[in-house]
Short mmCIF file of C-alpha atoms in Angstrom, two decimals:
data_model
loop_
_atom_site.label_atom_id
_atom_site.label_comp_id
_atom_site.label_asym_id
_atom_site.label_seq_id
_atom_site.Cartn_x
_atom_site.Cartn_y
_atom_site.Cartn_z
CA PRO A 415 -89.43 -1.90 -41.73
CA TYR A 416 -87.93 1.52 -41.03
CA ASN A 417 -89.01 4.74 -42.66
CA LEU A 418 -86.33 7.20 -41.63
CA VAL A 419 -82.95 5.51 -42.03
CA ASN A 420 -80.64 6.27 -44.93
CA GLN A 421 -79.85 2.80 -46.29
CA GLU A 422 -76.86 3.98 -48.32
CA LYS A 423 -75.33 5.42 -45.17
CA ILE A 424 -75.90 2.20 -43.25
CA ALA A 425 -74.38 0.11 -46.04
CA LYS A 426 -71.37 2.41 -46.22
CA ASN A 427 -70.60 2.31 -42.50
CA SER A 428 -70.33 -0.55 -40.06
CA GLN A 429 -73.18 -1.19 -37.67
CA GLN A 430 -71.06 0.17 -34.82
CA ALA A 431 -70.37 3.39 -36.71
CA ALA A 432 -74.03 3.82 -37.47
CA LEU A 433 -74.94 3.32 -33.82
CA ALA A 434 -72.29 5.84 -32.80
CA GLU A 435 -73.90 8.41 -35.09
CA GLY A 436 -77.24 8.02 -33.38
CA PHE A 437 -78.94 5.30 -35.44
CA ILE A 438 -81.09 3.14 -33.20
CA PRO A 439 -82.55 -0.12 -34.58
CA PRO A 440 -86.31 0.29 -34.77
CA GLY A 441 -88.68 -1.31 -32.31
CA ASP A 442 -88.45 -4.72 -30.73
CA MET A 443 -85.58 -6.63 -32.36
CA VAL A 444 -86.13 -9.89 -30.44
CA SER A 445 -89.75 -10.72 -31.22
CA GLN A 446 -90.64 -13.88 -33.14
CA ASP A 447 -91.87 -11.91 -36.16
CA LEU A 448 -89.78 -9.04 -37.50
CA GLY A 449 -90.37 -9.18 -41.24
CA SER A 450 -93.52 -11.02 -42.27
CA ARG A 451 -95.86 -9.56 -44.88
CA MET A 452 -98.08 -8.18 -42.11
CA LYS A 453 -95.08 -6.38 -40.60
CA ILE A 454 -93.81 -4.82 -43.80
CA LYS A 455 -96.94 -4.13 -45.84
CA GLU A 456 -97.13 -0.45 -44.75
CA ALA A 457 -93.37 0.14 -44.69
CA LYS A 458 -91.86 2.79 -46.95
CA ASN A 459 -88.33 1.41 -46.43
CA LEU A 460 -86.96 -1.98 -45.49
CA ILE A 461 -83.68 -2.85 -43.77
CA TRP A 462 -82.00 -6.24 -44.06
CA TYR A 463 -80.36 -7.35 -40.79
CA PRO A 464 -77.89 -10.23 -40.84
CA SER A 465 -78.06 -12.28 -37.67
CA GLU A 466 -75.04 -13.67 -35.84
CA VAL A 467 -74.91 -16.60 -33.44
CA ASP A 468 -72.08 -16.18 -30.93
CA VAL A 469 -71.03 -19.23 -28.92
CA SER A 470 -67.89 -20.45 -27.20
CA ILE A 471 -66.37 -23.89 -27.60
CA ARG A 472 -65.97 -23.83 -23.81
CA PRO A 473 -68.29 -22.87 -20.92
CA GLY A 474 -66.97 -19.30 -20.98
CA TRP A 475 -65.17 -16.92 -23.34
CA PHE A 476 -61.69 -17.42 -21.82
CA TRP A 477 -59.46 -20.45 -21.34
CA HIS A 478 -59.36 -22.17 -17.96
CA GLU A 479 -57.36 -25.32 -17.40
CA ASN A 480 -60.10 -26.91 -15.29
CA GLU A 481 -62.48 -26.65 -18.28
CA ASN A 482 -60.39 -28.76 -20.67
CA SER A 483 -62.82 -31.64 -20.08
CA ARG A 484 -65.83 -29.41 -20.83
CA VAL A 485 -65.01 -28.51 -24.44
CA LYS A 486 -68.06 -28.88 -26.67
CA THR A 487 -68.07 -32.20 -28.46
CA PRO A 488 -67.96 -32.38 -32.29
CA GLU A 489 -71.55 -33.66 -32.12
CA LYS A 490 -72.60 -30.51 -30.27
CA LEU A 491 -70.67 -28.27 -32.67
CA LEU A 492 -72.39 -29.95 -35.60
CA ASP A 493 -75.79 -29.36 -34.01
CA ILE A 494 -74.86 -25.68 -33.48
CA TYR A 495 -73.84 -25.45 -37.15
CA PHE A 496 -77.20 -26.77 -38.35
CA SER A 497 -79.03 -24.45 -35.93
CA SER A 498 -77.11 -21.30 -36.96
CA VAL A 499 -75.59 -21.47 -40.44
CA GLY A 500 -78.39 -23.85 -41.34
CA ARG A 501 -80.94 -21.21 -40.34
CA ASN A 502 -79.68 -18.29 -42.42
CA SER A 503 -77.30 -16.95 -39.79
CA LEU A 504 -73.60 -16.35 -39.26
CA LEU A 505 -71.72 -18.48 -36.71
CA LEU A 506 -69.01 -16.93 -34.61
CA LEU A 507 -67.31 -19.74 -32.66
CA ASN A 508 -65.05 -18.47 -29.87
CA ILE A 509 -61.86 -20.55 -29.44
CA PRO A 510 -59.76 -18.98 -26.66
CA PRO A 511 -55.97 -19.42 -26.55
CA ASP A 512 -54.41 -20.76 -23.36
CA SER A 513 -51.81 -19.02 -21.18
CA LEU A 514 -49.10 -19.91 -23.73
CA GLY A 515 -51.05 -18.38 -26.60
CA LEU A 516 -51.90 -21.80 -28.04
CA ILE A 517 -55.19 -23.51 -28.81
CA ASN A 518 -55.57 -26.33 -26.30
CA GLU A 519 -55.35 -29.89 -27.59
CA ALA A 520 -58.86 -30.69 -26.31
CA ASP A 521 -60.25 -27.90 -28.52
CA VAL A 522 -58.16 -29.02 -31.50
CA ILE A 523 -59.41 -32.62 -31.27
CA SER A 524 -63.04 -31.50 -31.20
CA LEU A 525 -62.56 -28.98 -34.02
CA LYS A 526 -60.85 -31.52 -36.31
CA ALA A 527 -63.60 -34.08 -35.75
CA TRP A 528 -66.22 -31.38 -36.44
CA LYS A 529 -64.46 -30.35 -39.66
CA ASN A 530 -64.23 -33.99 -40.78
CA ALA A 531 -67.94 -34.46 -40.06
CA LEU A 532 -68.90 -31.44 -42.17
CA TYR A 533 -66.72 -32.69 -45.02
CA SER A 534 -68.17 -36.21 -44.84
CA ILE A 535 -71.77 -34.98 -44.82
CA PHE A 536 -71.50 -32.41 -47.61
CA LYS A 537 -68.89 -33.98 -49.92
CA ASP A 538 -71.45 -35.72 -52.16
CA ASN A 539 -74.59 -33.93 -53.34
CA LEU A 540 -77.00 -36.69 -54.40
CA ALA A 541 -78.83 -34.18 -56.62
CA LYS A 542 -75.76 -33.25 -58.66
CA SER A 543 -76.36 -35.78 -61.46
CA ALA A 544 -80.16 -35.68 -61.39
CA SER A 545 -82.34 -34.80 -64.36
CA ILE A 546 -85.02 -32.11 -64.00
CA LYS A 547 -88.67 -32.41 -64.97
CA PRO A 548 -90.38 -30.63 -66.53
CA ASN A 549 -87.64 -29.41 -68.82
CA ASP A 550 -87.27 -25.68 -68.29
CA LYS A 551 -84.95 -23.57 -70.41
CA GLU A 552 -84.47 -21.26 -67.43
CA LEU A 553 -83.35 -24.10 -65.16
CA ASN A 554 -80.64 -26.74 -65.26
CA ILE A 555 -79.24 -28.84 -62.43
CA SER A 556 -75.71 -27.46 -62.75
CA MET A 557 -76.76 -23.94 -61.72
CA LEU A 558 -78.23 -25.43 -58.51
CA THR A 559 -75.27 -27.65 -57.60
CA ASP A 560 -72.20 -25.60 -58.62
CA LYS A 561 -71.65 -24.02 -55.16
CA ASN A 562 -71.88 -20.58 -56.73
CA ASP A 563 -74.44 -18.18 -55.26
CA ALA A 564 -74.34 -15.96 -58.34
CA THR A 565 -75.75 -18.65 -60.65
CA SER A 566 -79.39 -19.03 -59.75
CA TRP A 567 -82.80 -20.01 -61.02
CA ASN A 568 -84.74 -16.80 -61.60
CA PRO A 569 -88.06 -17.89 -63.11
CA THR A 570 -89.95 -15.33 -65.12
CA ARG A 571 -93.24 -17.25 -65.16
CA LYS A 572 -95.79 -16.94 -62.39
CA GLY A 573 -95.82 -19.35 -59.46
CA PRO A 574 -96.29 -21.68 -57.76
CA TYR A 575 -92.81 -22.81 -58.65
CA SER A 576 -92.13 -26.54 -58.74
CA PHE A 577 -89.83 -29.10 -60.33
CA GLU A 578 -89.07 -32.81 -60.03
CA LEU A 579 -85.67 -34.47 -59.87
CA ASP A 580 -84.95 -37.98 -61.13
CA LEU A 581 -81.95 -39.23 -59.17
CA GLU A 582 -79.51 -41.64 -60.80
CA ALA A 583 -80.61 -44.47 -58.48
CA ASP A 584 -82.53 -45.12 -55.28
CA SER A 585 -80.73 -42.99 -52.71
CA ASP A 586 -80.85 -42.55 -48.94
CA PHE A 587 -80.78 -38.96 -47.66
CA ASP A 588 -81.75 -37.10 -44.50
CA VAL A 589 -80.35 -33.59 -45.04
CA PHE A 590 -81.81 -30.94 -47.37
CA LEU A 591 -79.92 -27.78 -48.37
CA LEU A 592 -81.29 -24.65 -50.03
CA GLN A 593 -79.67 -21.29 -50.79
CA GLU A 594 -81.03 -18.10 -52.32
CA ASN A 595 -79.16 -15.53 -54.38
CA ILE A 596 -79.49 -12.94 -51.63
CA SER A 597 -77.67 -10.30 -53.68
CA ILE A 598 -81.03 -9.67 -55.36
CA GLY A 599 -83.22 -10.34 -52.37
CA GLN A 600 -84.45 -12.87 -49.85
CA ARG A 601 -87.80 -13.92 -51.25
CA ILE A 602 -88.86 -17.48 -50.44
CA GLU A 603 -91.57 -17.63 -47.76
CA HIS A 604 -92.63 -21.28 -47.83
CA PHE A 605 -91.41 -24.46 -49.53
CA THR A 606 -91.91 -28.25 -49.38
CA LEU A 607 -89.85 -31.27 -50.36
CA GLU A 608 -91.62 -34.50 -51.33
CA ALA A 609 -90.37 -37.98 -52.17
CA LEU A 610 -92.03 -40.58 -54.40
CA ILE A 611 -92.46 -43.67 -52.21
CA ASN A 612 -94.60 -46.64 -53.28
CA ASN A 613 -95.96 -44.55 -56.19
CA ALA A 614 -97.21 -41.81 -53.86
CA TRP A 615 -95.78 -38.37 -53.16
CA ILE A 616 -94.93 -38.14 -49.44
CA LYS A 617 -93.95 -34.84 -47.79
CA VAL A 618 -90.43 -35.18 -46.40
CA THR A 619 -89.98 -31.71 -44.92
CA GLU A 620 -91.02 -28.09 -45.30
CA GLY A 621 -89.81 -24.67 -44.26
CA THR A 622 -90.17 -20.93 -44.52
CA THR A 623 -87.00 -18.83 -44.44
CA VAL A 624 -84.14 -19.78 -46.76
CA GLY A 625 -81.88 -16.78 -47.27
CA TYR A 626 -78.17 -17.45 -47.63
CA LYS A 627 -78.52 -21.04 -46.42
CA ARG A 628 -81.15 -23.36 -44.99
CA LEU A 629 -80.40 -26.88 -43.74
CA LEU A 630 -83.11 -29.27 -42.64
CA ARG A 631 -82.67 -32.68 -41.02
CA PHE A 632 -85.32 -35.40 -40.99
CA PRO A 633 -85.65 -39.21 -40.76
CA SER A 634 -83.83 -40.94 -43.60
CA VAL A 635 -85.73 -41.32 -46.91
CA LYS A 636 -84.96 -43.76 -49.74
CA THR A 637 -86.21 -42.82 -53.22
CA ASN A 638 -85.13 -41.98 -56.77
CA LYS A 639 -87.60 -39.11 -57.31
CA VAL A 640 -88.14 -35.90 -55.36
CA ARG A 641 -90.39 -32.91 -55.94
CA PHE A 642 -89.61 -29.40 -54.74
CA THR A 643 -92.26 -26.67 -54.53
CA ILE A 644 -92.11 -23.00 -53.59
CA ASP A 645 -95.72 -22.11 -52.88
CA GLN A 646 -95.18 -18.69 -51.31
CA SER A 647 -92.65 -16.05 -52.29
CA ARG A 648 -92.14 -12.29 -52.34
CA LEU A 649 -91.64 -11.75 -56.08
CA ALA A 650 -90.21 -14.62 -58.14
CA PRO A 651 -87.74 -16.74 -56.14
CA THR A 652 -84.00 -16.79 -56.78
CA LEU A 653 -82.80 -20.28 -55.92
CA SER A 654 -79.01 -20.69 -56.18
CA GLU A 655 -78.29 -24.07 -54.50
CA PHE A 656 -80.20 -27.33 -53.97
CA GLY A 657 -78.67 -30.32 -52.17
CA LEU A 658 -79.56 -33.75 -50.78
CA TYR A 659 -77.10 -35.30 -48.33
CA ARG A 660 -76.67 -37.98 -45.67
CA GLN A 661 -75.87 -37.43 -42.02
CA LEU A 662 -73.17 -39.54 -40.39
CA PRO A 663 -74.13 -43.05 -39.31
CA ALA A 664 -75.05 -43.08 -35.63
CA VAL A 665 -75.02 -45.77 -32.96
CA SER A 666 -77.55 -46.03 -30.13
CA VAL A 667 -76.59 -47.81 -26.91
CA ASN A 668 -78.89 -49.23 -24.25
CA PRO A 669 -78.26 -48.66 -21.43
CA SER A 670 -76.02 -45.66 -22.00
CA LEU A 671 -74.91 -45.43 -18.37
CA ALA A 672 -75.40 -48.00 -15.62
CA THR A 673 -74.13 -49.24 -12.31
CA PHE A 674 -74.73 -52.90 -11.51
CA THR A 675 -74.11 -55.45 -8.80
CA ASP A 676 -73.89 -58.62 -10.96
CA THR A 677 -73.88 -58.13 -14.76
CA VAL A 678 -75.34 -55.72 -17.30
CA GLU A 679 -76.25 -56.50 -20.94
CA VAL A 680 -75.35 -53.84 -23.52
CA HIS A 681 -77.30 -53.52 -26.78
CA LEU A 682 -75.98 -51.51 -29.75
CA SER A 683 -77.93 -50.53 -32.86
CA CYS A 684 -77.19 -48.37 -35.92
CA ASN A 685 -79.58 -46.09 -37.80
CA GLU A 686 -78.24 -47.42 -41.15
CA LYS A 687 -78.44 -51.00 -42.39
CA ASP A 688 -75.31 -50.71 -44.54
CA ALA A 689 -73.06 -49.71 -41.64
CA SER A 690 -71.12 -51.90 -39.22
CA ILE A 691 -70.52 -51.20 -35.52
CA TYR A 692 -67.08 -51.48 -33.92
CA TYR A 693 -66.36 -51.19 -30.20
CA THR A 694 -63.71 -51.32 -27.50
CA ILE A 695 -64.07 -52.12 -23.79
CA ASP A 696 -60.85 -50.55 -22.52
CA GLY A 697 -61.78 -46.90 -23.22
CA SER A 698 -59.56 -46.66 -26.33
CA TYR A 699 -60.82 -45.06 -29.56
CA PRO A 700 -62.43 -47.72 -31.80
CA ASP A 701 -61.76 -48.24 -35.51
CA GLN A 702 -62.30 -50.94 -38.15
CA ASN A 703 -59.68 -53.10 -36.46
CA SER A 704 -61.63 -53.15 -33.19
CA ASN A 705 -64.24 -55.68 -32.09
CA LYS A 706 -67.16 -55.92 -34.53
CA TYR A 707 -70.55 -55.91 -32.87
CA GLY A 708 -72.92 -58.77 -33.51
CA ASN A 709 -74.89 -59.78 -30.43
CA PRO A 710 -75.61 -58.06 -27.08
CA ILE A 711 -72.55 -57.88 -24.85
CA LYS A 712 -72.50 -58.90 -21.20
CA ILE A 713 -70.43 -56.74 -18.89
CA TYR A 714 -69.13 -58.34 -15.70
CA LYS A 715 -66.84 -55.63 -14.33
CA THR A 716 -66.35 -51.87 -14.39
CA THR A 717 -65.95 -51.00 -18.08
CA ASN A 718 -65.42 -47.92 -20.23
CA PHE A 719 -67.18 -48.74 -23.49
CA ARG A 720 -66.64 -46.92 -26.83
CA PHE A 721 -68.23 -47.54 -30.20
CA LEU A 722 -68.76 -46.12 -33.69
CA ALA A 723 -70.46 -46.93 -36.99
CA VAL A 724 -68.63 -47.29 -40.32
CA ARG A 725 -70.34 -47.40 -43.73
CA ASN A 726 -69.19 -49.71 -46.49
CA ASP A 727 -67.57 -46.73 -48.21
CA GLY A 728 -65.50 -45.99 -45.09
CA THR A 729 -67.53 -43.02 -43.82
CA THR A 730 -67.23 -43.01 -40.05
CA GLY A 731 -69.68 -41.63 -37.52
CA PHE A 732 -68.90 -40.01 -34.21
CA ALA A 733 -67.42 -42.24 -31.52
CA GLY A 734 -69.86 -42.70 -28.67
CA LYS A 735 -69.10 -43.85 -25.16
CA ALA A 736 -70.80 -45.45 -22.21
CA SER A 737 -69.66 -46.32 -18.69
CA TYR A 738 -70.65 -49.31 -16.61
CA GLN A 739 -69.68 -49.39 -12.94
CA LYS A 740 -69.86 -52.46 -10.75
CA ALA A 741 -71.13 -51.55 -7.29
CA LYS A 742 -70.49 -53.20 -3.91
CA PHE A 743 -73.92 -52.54 -2.45
CA ALA A 744 -77.51 -51.79 -3.44
CA ILE A 745 -79.54 -48.58 -3.48
CA THR A 746 -83.27 -47.88 -3.71
CA LEU A 747 -84.87 -44.56 -4.71
CA LEU A 748 -88.28 -43.91 -3.17
CA ASN A 749 -89.03 -41.19 -5.75
CA PRO A 750 -87.75 -41.82 -9.31
CA PRO A 751 -85.86 -39.00 -11.07
CA ASP A 752 -87.06 -37.42 -14.30
CA GLU A 753 -86.61 -39.71 -17.32
CA LYS A 754 -84.40 -37.14 -19.10
CA TYR A 755 -81.97 -36.98 -16.18
CA ASN A 756 -81.85 -40.41 -14.56
CA GLY A 757 -78.10 -40.52 -13.94
CA GLY A 758 -77.83 -44.05 -15.29
CA GLY A 759 -80.30 -45.42 -12.77
CA PRO A 760 -80.22 -45.50 -8.95
CA LEU A 761 -76.79 -47.17 -8.87
CA GLY A 762 -75.42 -44.13 -10.70
CA LEU A 763 -75.60 -42.35 -7.34
CA ILE A 764 -72.96 -44.70 -5.86
CA ASP A 765 -70.72 -45.45 -8.86
CA GLY A 766 -67.72 -43.49 -7.55
CA VAL A 767 -67.96 -40.82 -10.28
CA THR A 768 -69.30 -37.38 -9.41
CA GLY A 769 -70.90 -35.37 -12.22
CA THR A 770 -69.33 -32.19 -13.57
CA LEU A 771 -70.79 -28.69 -13.69
CA ASP A 772 -72.38 -29.77 -16.98
CA PHE A 773 -75.67 -31.03 -15.57
CA ALA A 774 -76.36 -32.87 -18.87
CA ASP A 775 -73.22 -35.03 -18.64
CA GLY A 776 -75.33 -38.11 -17.86
CA CYS A 777 -74.19 -38.48 -14.26
CA TRP A 778 -76.85 -36.42 -12.49
CA SER A 779 -80.23 -37.57 -11.26
CA GLY A 780 -82.70 -34.70 -11.68
CA PHE A 781 -85.90 -34.28 -9.67
CA ASN A 782 -88.36 -31.71 -11.02
CA GLY A 783 -90.37 -30.26 -8.13
CA THR A 784 -89.92 -33.45 -6.07
CA ASP A 785 -87.62 -34.57 -3.26
CA MET A 786 -84.90 -37.21 -3.35
CA GLU A 787 -84.99 -40.06 -0.83
CA ALA A 788 -82.57 -42.98 -1.13
CA ILE A 789 -81.90 -46.06 0.99
CA LEU A 790 -78.50 -47.76 0.79
CA ASP A 791 -78.17 -51.41 1.82
CA LEU A 792 -74.55 -52.35 2.66
CA GLY A 793 -75.44 -56.03 2.95
CA LYS A 794 -74.37 -56.33 6.59
CA VAL A 795 -73.79 -54.15 9.65
CA GLN A 796 -70.50 -52.30 9.27
CA ASP A 797 -68.41 -49.69 11.08
CA LEU A 798 -68.90 -46.35 9.31
CA HIS A 799 -67.21 -42.99 9.80
CA GLU A 800 -67.58 -40.82 6.63
CA PHE A 801 -70.62 -39.61 4.64
CA LYS A 802 -70.98 -37.34 1.60
CA ILE A 803 -73.48 -36.23 -1.06
CA SER A 804 -73.14 -33.73 -3.95
CA PHE A 805 -75.55 -31.35 -5.69
CA ASN A 806 -75.41 -29.28 -8.87
CA GLU A 807 -76.69 -25.71 -8.80
CA SER A 808 -77.29 -23.90 -12.11
CA THR A 809 -80.03 -21.37 -11.41
CA LYS A 810 -80.22 -20.11 -15.00
CA SER A 811 -81.32 -23.65 -15.90
CA TRP A 812 -83.80 -23.75 -12.97
CA ILE A 813 -81.53 -26.05 -10.91
CA PHE A 814 -81.32 -25.07 -7.24
CA ARG A 815 -79.61 -26.38 -4.12
CA PRO A 816 -81.81 -28.35 -1.71
CA GLN A 817 -83.62 -26.79 1.19
CA LEU A 818 -82.56 -29.55 3.57
CA VAL A 819 -80.26 -32.59 3.58
CA GLU A 820 -80.58 -35.37 6.18
CA PHE A 821 -78.74 -38.66 6.80
CA LEU A 822 -80.28 -41.45 8.90
CA THR A 823 -78.81 -44.83 9.88
CA SER A 824 -80.35 -48.19 10.79
CA GLU A 825 -79.17 -51.71 11.59
CA ASP A 826 -82.47 -53.41 10.73
CA GLY A 827 -83.95 -51.20 7.99
CA VAL A 828 -86.95 -50.37 10.19
CA ASN A 829 -85.75 -48.17 13.01
CA TYR A 830 -83.77 -45.18 11.75
CA LYS A 831 -81.77 -42.60 13.69
CA SER A 832 -81.01 -39.14 12.30
CA VAL A 833 -77.25 -38.54 12.45
CA PHE A 834 -76.88 -35.36 10.35
CA GLU A 835 -78.99 -32.49 9.10
CA LYS A 836 -78.08 -29.38 7.11
CA SER A 837 -80.33 -26.62 5.77
CA PHE A 838 -79.52 -24.16 2.97
CA THR A 839 -80.38 -20.53 2.36
CA GLU A 840 -82.00 -19.92 -1.00
CA PRO A 841 -79.64 -18.04 -3.39
CA GLU A 842 -80.60 -14.44 -4.13
CA LYS A 843 -79.01 -14.25 -7.57
CA ASP A 844 -77.84 -16.51 -10.39
CA ASN A 845 -75.26 -19.07 -9.35
CA GLU A 846 -73.44 -22.06 -10.84
CA GLU A 847 -71.46 -24.40 -8.60
CA LEU A 848 -71.09 -27.93 -7.26
CA ILE A 849 -72.21 -28.20 -3.64
CA HIS A 850 -70.67 -30.98 -1.55
CA VAL A 851 -72.15 -31.93 1.81
CA ALA A 852 -69.75 -34.04 3.88
CA PHE A 853 -69.42 -34.99 7.55
CA ASN A 854 -67.73 -37.55 9.79
CA TYR A 855 -69.72 -39.69 12.21
CA LYS A 856 -68.74 -43.03 13.78
CA CYS A 857 -71.50 -45.62 13.96
CA LYS A 858 -72.54 -49.19 13.21
CA SER A 859 -75.11 -49.52 10.44
CA ARG A 860 -76.31 -51.59 7.49
CA PHE A 861 -78.92 -49.20 6.06
CA ILE A 862 -78.43 -45.48 5.35
CA LYS A 863 -81.34 -43.28 4.38
CA VAL A 864 -80.53 -39.99 2.61
CA LYS A 865 -83.12 -37.26 2.13
CA ALA A 866 -82.77 -34.07 0.05
CA THR A 867 -85.70 -31.65 0.05
CA ASN A 868 -86.39 -29.80 -3.20
CA ASN A 869 -86.26 -26.00 -3.09
CA GLY A 870 -89.90 -25.95 -4.26
CA LYS A 871 -90.97 -23.05 -6.47
CA LEU A 872 -88.49 -20.76 -8.22
CA PRO A 873 -88.06 -17.48 -6.28
CA ASP A 874 -89.52 -14.11 -7.22
CA TRP A 875 -86.22 -12.76 -8.63
CA HIS A 876 -85.99 -15.63 -11.13
CA PRO A 877 -87.39 -15.06 -14.68
CA ALA A 878 -89.42 -18.28 -14.30
CA ASN A 879 -90.63 -17.52 -10.79
CA GLY A 880 -93.35 -19.83 -9.55
CA GLU A 881 -92.27 -22.78 -11.70
CA PRO A 882 -91.05 -26.01 -10.03
CA ALA A 883 -87.34 -26.04 -9.23
CA TRP A 884 -85.01 -28.83 -10.26
CA LEU A 885 -82.91 -30.74 -7.73
CA PHE A 886 -79.81 -32.44 -9.21
CA VAL A 887 -78.06 -35.09 -7.11
CA ASP A 888 -75.05 -37.30 -7.66
CA GLU A 889 -72.67 -39.48 -5.74
CA ILE A 890 -73.63 -40.57 -2.26
CA LEU A 891 -70.48 -41.75 -0.47
CA VAL A 892 -70.35 -43.90 2.64
CA ARG A 893 -67.14 -45.21 4.23
#
């Protein structure tokens, strides 16, 4: 709501021009509620603001060669699409050229896979051949499935507004699309989608805002009848598109990351019964000519594992990957890491692979408000000379460097001697970096104890001050 602005002037000029002429958007433009009935009921004028989601395919807005491995995956880009375009917003995806003026191959690979995923998901609208009940002279299925915003259902009768669709056959779907004819207003305030299952109407999903486009994802449903209801709307609704679709088949792997001393058993499962799983164990990209999964697979050596699901019609899901590292010695954690960030288990701390700046890359063990204490057992007393441990600091994500790091050695696992200690000064501003602690020390030892003390509470300058800090650890090296 805004009572003073000249809407014709705003429409005529760009937002930047309007701002330059002294127009200031009214009030708080970041609150959770900007345009509900309570907010607009006293307004003399209303302004429609399009939202824009700006994100880069890389960690920053410019190209850096050392970030070629940190390009957002097609899975992440698809999630961003559903969370932006699928929530009535515009998506501006930044794709920076490299120093030669070209788009890097890593970006191109991810973009092509993303484009193929969007095509595969939205190529077949399961509602396109459905029949509508009750028969309504104002409504036919073609106006809701023709991909034309200008053709829309504009009911003249009073609500609530509801119709049923009889699909051609029992169909599986887990994506719901709605679009309004926003040229004559954004009106829908609440809607539900139901499916007839075992002769009972079951709510599949519901929502509020539709606007230009709304996409909802939910667990897969199999039915031949759906019911759509708009039970709250500002004026009569103007529905221009209605779609039911399927997401790509997906494979789950357990464990997804592990380090082992003997063997590890890998289990694969697909979220769709009519899809097959194919895999490779040499790190190459799998296809329908690769190994077909049947029973759990035993891994005996360091292996880079890749897998994907393929439907009977040839639709292919995203290729997943998992790494299994065979270790030479054992490790015990006295305090377990958080379940969300377990780094593949304790052996992930000695697998020879240090995590990247992306703390969610699966390599890091995260401790929320607690310390890390690990004991390494080399199996026998050995001559040692080099020690190292790494930490991830990303203060915007509440991840801080440790207060203190200490290494202790022992020949019998009972009597320990401190051989190294390093303390850290708490950062005074936001920081993102990998912190490596390394030192040389000659000794004889079988057991090594490593302690890292959590920073404790977030500092006063941090927006979440007082909350527990995270400590992210990976790769303890002993030579």
